[in-house]
């Protein structure tokens, strides 16, 4: 299984060991672990159209929702695209959903290849596409209240490096129904 969506925390070591066993001839393993930031992104507030930017606001937790079945299929498609573009021997993606406190792990991408360039590019590609193509809806909750987050232009710009058009105005279904029009 390449993709795991879970409501519980994960062991980086367990998934690293899985990829090592699945790719015994790999010469490189690249891992990315995303953590919930404990501060409010000014960019999120600006994109939401809020005039006041709370630079000193803190995040207590993120709440992630997903579309069971569809999210896993989209994530698996992203993994397959990465395998087609790069020489990857094994890939593992773990993404958490539910309430995740600040500083906790939210996502893990592990990519193994015979060569480091493919491992680095494969992991970066998967992460860029997870941010822009996968159906996760994030609500940020903290000292300044709560808001649903949409796509960030910086994430879309990062995904463009792989030659696919992506734009924050093209939500790919990432706008939550309660997001009050943010994308």
C-alpha positions as YAML, in Angstrom:
chain: A
units: angstrom
residues:
- id: 1
  name: UNK
  ca: [0.00, 0.00, 0.00]
- id: 2
  name: UNK
  ca: [1.54, 3.30, -1.12]
- id: 3
  name: UNK
  ca: [-0.97, 5.69, 0.48]
- id: 4
  name: UNK
  ca: [-2.29, 5.72, 4.02]
- id: 5
  name: UNK
  ca: [-4.86, 8.21, 5.29]
- id: 6
  name: UNK
  ca: [-5.09, 8.05, 9.06]
- id: 7
  name: UNK
  ca: [-6.57, 9.91, 12.00]
- id: 8
  name: UNK
  ca: [-3.69, 8.91, 14.27]
- id: 9
  name: UNK
  ca: [-0.06, 9.94, 14.44]
- id: 10
  name: UNK
  ca: [2.47, 7.86, 12.52]
- id: 11
  name: UNK
  ca: [5.92, 6.42, 13.07]
- id: 12
  name: UNK
  ca: [8.49, 7.78, 10.61]
- id: 13
  name: UNK
  ca: [10.74, 4.79, 11.36]
- id: 14
  name: UNK
  ca: [8.00, 2.28, 10.53]
- id: 15
  name: UNK
  ca: [7.38, 3.80, 7.09]
- id: 16
  name: UNK
  ca: [11.08, 4.29, 6.38]
- id: 17
  name: UNK
  ca: [11.61, 0.60, 7.15]
- id: 18
  name: UNK
  ca: [8.69, -0.31, 4.86]
- id: 19
  name: UNK
  ca: [10.21, 1.62, 1.95]
- id: 20
  name: UNK
  ca: [13.68, 0.17, 2.62]
- id: 21
  name: UNK
  ca: [12.25, -3.34, 2.49]
- id: 22
  name: UNK
  ca: [10.27, -2.55, -0.69]
- id: 23
  name: UNK
  ca: [13.35, -1.06, -2.39]
- id: 24
  name: UNK
  ca: [16.30, -3.25, -1.36]
- id: 25
  name: UNK
  ca: [18.51, -1.97, -4.22]
- id: 26
  name: UNK
  ca: [17.85, 1.73, -3.65]
- id: 27
  name: UNK
  ca: [20.80, 4.07, -3.37]
- id: 28
  name: UNK
  ca: [18.80, 6.95, -1.89]
- id: 29
  name: UNK
  ca: [15.78, 7.43, 0.34]
- id: 30
  name: UNK
  ca: [14.33, 10.93, 0.72]
- id: 31
  name: UNK
  ca: [11.79, 11.70, 3.45]
- id: 32
  name: UNK
  ca: [9.67, 14.76, 4.02]
- id: 33
  name: UNK
  ca: [7.73, 15.21, 7.23]
- id: 34
  name: UNK
  ca: [5.25, 18.09, 7.34]
- id: 35
  name: UNK
  ca: [4.33, 19.57, 10.73]
- id: 36
  name: UNK
  ca: [1.41, 21.76, 11.75]
- id: 37
  name: UNK
  ca: [2.76, 25.29, 12.10]
- id: 38
  name: UNK
  ca: [1.94, 27.05, 15.33]
- id: 39
  name: UNK
  ca: [1.55, 30.46, 13.75]
- id: 40
  name: UNK
  ca: [-0.98, 31.98, 11.38]
- id: 41
  name: UNK
  ca: [0.20, 32.47, 7.83]
- id: 42
  name: UNK
  ca: [-0.34, 36.07, 6.76]
- id: 43
  name: UNK
  ca: [-0.77, 34.76, 3.21]
- id: 44
  name: UNK
  ca: [-3.76, 32.67, 4.29]
- id: 45
  name: UNK
  ca: [-5.46, 35.74, 5.73]
- id: 46
  name: UNK
  ca: [-4.67, 37.85, 2.70]
- id: 47
  name: UNK
  ca: [-6.07, 35.21, 0.34]
- id: 48
  name: UNK
  ca: [-9.19, 34.92, 2.48]
- id: 49
  name: UNK
  ca: [-9.75, 38.63, 1.92]
- id: 50
  name: UNK
  ca: [-9.34, 39.58, 5.55]
- id: 51
  name: UNK
  ca: [-8.05, 43.12, 5.88]
- id: 52
  name: UNK
  ca: [-6.37, 42.73, 9.25]
- id: 53
  name: UNK
  ca: [-3.40, 40.40, 9.30]
- id: 54
  name: UNK
  ca: [-2.82, 38.80, 12.69]
- id: 55
  name: UNK
  ca: [0.91, 38.27, 12.59]
- id: 56
  name: UNK
  ca: [1.05, 37.46, 16.30]
- id: 57
  name: UNK
  ca: [-1.81, 34.94, 16.20]
- id: 58
  name: UNK
  ca: [-1.12, 31.35, 17.10]
- id: 59
  name: UNK
  ca: [-2.66, 28.16, 15.79]
- id: 60
  name: UNK
  ca: [-3.99, 25.70, 18.33]
- id: 61
  name: UNK
  ca: [-4.77, 23.00, 15.78]
- id: 62
  name: UNK
  ca: [-5.71, 22.19, 12.22]
- id: 63
  name: UNK
  ca: [-8.77, 20.17, 11.41]
- id: 64
  name: UNK
  ca: [-8.51, 18.20, 8.18]
- id: 65
  name: UNK
  ca: [-11.39, 16.61, 6.36]
- id: 66
  name: UNK
  ca: [-11.17, 14.41, 3.32]
- id: 67
  name: UNK
  ca: [-13.42, 12.56, 0.93]
- id: 68
  name: UNK
  ca: [-12.89, 8.88, 1.86]
- id: 69
  name: UNK
  ca: [-12.15, 6.72, -1.14]
- id: 70
  name: UNK
  ca: [-11.67, 9.64, -3.54]
- id: 71
  name: UNK
  ca: [-8.79, 11.15, -1.56]
- id: 72
  name: UNK
  ca: [-6.93, 7.84, -1.42]
- id: 73
  name: UNK
  ca: [-7.46, 7.33, -5.18]
- id: 74
  name: UNK
  ca: [-6.18, 10.84, -5.97]
- id: 75
  name: UNK
  ca: [-3.13, 10.35, -3.74]
- id: 76
  name: UNK
  ca: [-2.41, 6.99, -5.38]
- id: 77
  name: UNK
  ca: [-2.68, 8.66, -8.80]
- id: 78
  name: UNK
  ca: [-0.12, 11.26, -7.65]
- id: 79
  name: UNK
  ca: [2.22, 8.44, -6.60]
- id: 80
  name: UNK
  ca: [1.78, 6.75, -9.99]
- id: 81
  name: UNK
  ca: [2.53, 10.02, -11.78]
- id: 82
  name: UNK
  ca: [5.72, 10.37, -9.72]
- id: 83
  name: UNK
  ca: [6.73, 6.82, -10.66]
- id: 84
  name: UNK
  ca: [6.19, 7.61, -14.36]
- id: 85
  name: UNK
  ca: [8.28, 10.78, -14.19]
- id: 86
  name: UNK
  ca: [11.12, 9.54, -11.99]
- id: 87
  name: UNK
  ca: [12.88, 6.26, -11.47]
- id: 88
  name: UNK
  ca: [11.36, 5.46, -8.07]
- id: 89
  name: UNK
  ca: [11.73, 2.02, -6.52]
- id: 90
  name: UNK
  ca: [9.22, 2.63, -3.73]
- id: 91
  name: UNK
  ca: [6.99, 5.43, -2.42]
- id: 92
  name: UNK
  ca: [4.97, 5.79, 0.76]
- id: 93
  name: UNK
  ca: [2.59, 8.66, 1.56]
- id: 94
  name: UNK
  ca: [0.96, 9.01, 4.97]
- id: 95
  name: UNK
  ca: [-1.48, 11.87, 5.52]
- id: 96
  name: UNK
  ca: [-3.36, 12.59, 8.70]
- id: 97
  name: UNK
  ca: [-6.94, 13.82, 8.94]
- id: 98
  name: UNK
  ca: [-9.00, 14.99, 11.88]
- id: 99
  name: UNK
  ca: [-7.86, 17.38, 14.60]
- id: 100
  name: UNK
  ca: [-4.06, 17.80, 14.62]
- id: 101
  name: UNK
  ca: [-2.40, 20.00, 17.25]
- id: 102
  name: UNK
  ca: [0.28, 22.56, 16.46]
- id: 103
  name: UNK
  ca: [3.75, 21.02, 16.05]
- id: 104
  name: UNK
  ca: [2.36, 17.53, 15.37]
- id: 105
  name: UNK
  ca: [3.14, 15.56, 12.22]
- id: 106
  name: UNK
  ca: [0.62, 15.97, 9.43]
- id: 107
  name: UNK
  ca: [2.15, 14.32, 6.35]
- id: 108
  name: UNK
  ca: [4.99, 11.98, 5.42]
- id: 109
  name: UNK
  ca: [6.40, 11.34, 1.96]
- id: 110
  name: UNK
  ca: [9.12, 8.73, 1.51]
- id: 111
  name: UNK
  ca: [10.65, 8.12, -1.92]
- id: 112
  name: UNK
  ca: [13.37, 5.59, -2.74]
- id: 113
  name: UNK
  ca: [15.40, 5.38, -5.91]
- id: 114
  name: UNK
  ca: [18.71, 4.09, -7.16]
- id: 115
  name: UNK
  ca: [19.84, 7.72, -7.51]
- id: 116
  name: UNK
  ca: [19.37, 10.70, -5.22]
- id: 117
  name: UNK
  ca: [18.11, 13.10, -7.89]
- id: 118
  name: UNK
  ca: [15.12, 10.89, -8.68]
- id: 119
  name: UNK
  ca: [14.43, 10.37, -4.97]
- id: 120
  name: UNK
  ca: [14.55, 14.13, -4.26]
- id: 121
  name: UNK
  ca: [12.48, 15.03, -7.32]
- id: 122
  name: UNK
  ca: [9.98, 12.25, -6.68]
- id: 123
  name: UNK
  ca: [9.38, 13.33, -3.09]
- id: 124
  name: UNK
  ca: [9.11, 17.02, -4.11]
- id: 125
  name: UNK
  ca: [6.69, 16.19, -6.93]
- id: 126
  name: UNK
  ca: [4.45, 14.14, -4.64]
- id: 127
  name: UNK
  ca: [4.42, 16.88, -1.99]
- id: 128
  name: UNK
  ca: [3.70, 19.65, -4.53]
- id: 129
  name: UNK
  ca: [0.83, 17.65, -5.98]
- id: 130
  name: UNK
  ca: [-0.56, 16.69, -2.58]
- id: 131
  name: UNK
  ca: [-0.77, 20.42, -1.77]
- id: 132
  name: UNK
  ca: [-2.60, 21.28, -4.99]
- id: 133
  name: UNK
  ca: [-4.42, 18.19, -6.28]
- id: 134
  name: UNK
  ca: [-5.47, 16.04, -3.34]
- id: 135
  name: UNK
  ca: [-8.86, 16.62, -1.72]
- id: 136
  name: UNK
  ca: [-8.04, 17.66, 1.80]
- id: 137
  name: UNK
  ca: [-9.87, 20.53, 3.44]
- id: 138
  name: UNK
  ca: [-8.03, 22.34, 6.24]
- id: 139
  name: UNK
  ca: [-9.52, 24.50, 8.95]
- id: 140
  name: UNK
  ca: [-7.10, 26.57, 11.00]
- id: 141
  name: UNK
  ca: [-8.17, 27.17, 14.62]
- id: 142
  name: UNK
  ca: [-6.29, 29.51, 16.94]
- id: 143
  name: UNK
  ca: [-6.22, 32.73, 18.88]
- id: 144
  name: UNK
  ca: [-7.68, 34.69, 15.97]
- id: 145
  name: UNK
  ca: [-10.62, 32.33, 15.48]
- id: 146
  name: UNK
  ca: [-11.06, 29.74, 12.77]
- id: 147
  name: UNK
  ca: [-11.07, 29.74, 9.02]
- id: 148
  name: UNK
  ca: [-11.10, 27.23, 6.19]
- id: 149
  name: UNK
  ca: [-7.92, 27.42, 4.14]
- id: 150
  name: UNK
  ca: [-7.74, 27.29, 0.37]
- id: 151
  name: UNK
  ca: [-4.99, 26.78, -2.14]
- id: 152
  name: UNK
  ca: [-2.03, 29.10, -1.79]
- id: 153
  name: UNK
  ca: [-0.55, 30.66, -4.88]
- id: 154
  name: UNK
  ca: [2.93, 29.68, -3.65]
- id: 155
  name: UNK
  ca: [1.88, 26.02, -3.64]
- id: 156
  name: UNK
  ca: [0.40, 26.36, -7.14]
- id: 157
  name: UNK
  ca: [3.58, 28.05, -8.36]
- id: 158
  name: UNK
  ca: [5.65, 25.20, -6.88]
- id: 159
  name: UNK
  ca: [3.51, 22.60, -8.69]
- id: 160
  name: UNK
  ca: [3.97, 24.46, -11.98]
- id: 161
  name: UNK
  ca: [7.66, 23.52, -11.99]
- id: 162
  name: UNK
  ca: [6.53, 20.05, -13.08]
- id: 163
  name: UNK
  ca: [4.87, 21.43, -16.20]
- id: 164
  name: UNK
  ca: [1.26, 21.17, -15.14]
- id: 165
  name: UNK
  ca: [-0.96, 24.21, -15.06]
- id: 166
  name: UNK
  ca: [-2.10, 25.02, -11.57]
- id: 167
  name: UNK
  ca: [-3.59, 28.16, -10.18]
- id: 168
  name: UNK
  ca: [-5.08, 29.22, -6.87]
- id: 169
  name: UNK
  ca: [-8.20, 30.30, -8.81]
- id: 170
  name: UNK
  ca: [-8.58, 26.73, -10.05]
- id: 171
  name: UNK
  ca: [-9.57, 25.04, -6.81]
- id: 172
  name: UNK
  ca: [-9.57, 21.42, -8.05]
- id: 173
  name: UNK
  ca: [-12.33, 20.87, -5.53]
- id: 174
  name: UNK
  ca: [-10.15, 22.02, -2.62]
- id: 175
  name: UNK
  ca: [-12.49, 24.77, -1.47]
- id: 176
  name: UNK
  ca: [-14.47, 23.51, 1.50]
- id: 177
  name: UNK
  ca: [-18.22, 24.19, 1.32]
- id: 178
  name: UNK
  ca: [-17.89, 26.29, 4.51]
- id: 179
  name: UNK
  ca: [-14.85, 28.25, 3.30]
- id: 180
  name: UNK
  ca: [-16.88, 31.41, 2.53]
- id: 181
  name: UNK
  ca: [-15.55, 31.68, -0.97]
- id: 182
  name: UNK
  ca: [-11.84, 31.33, -0.33]
- id: 183
  name: UNK
  ca: [-9.93, 29.17, -2.72]
...
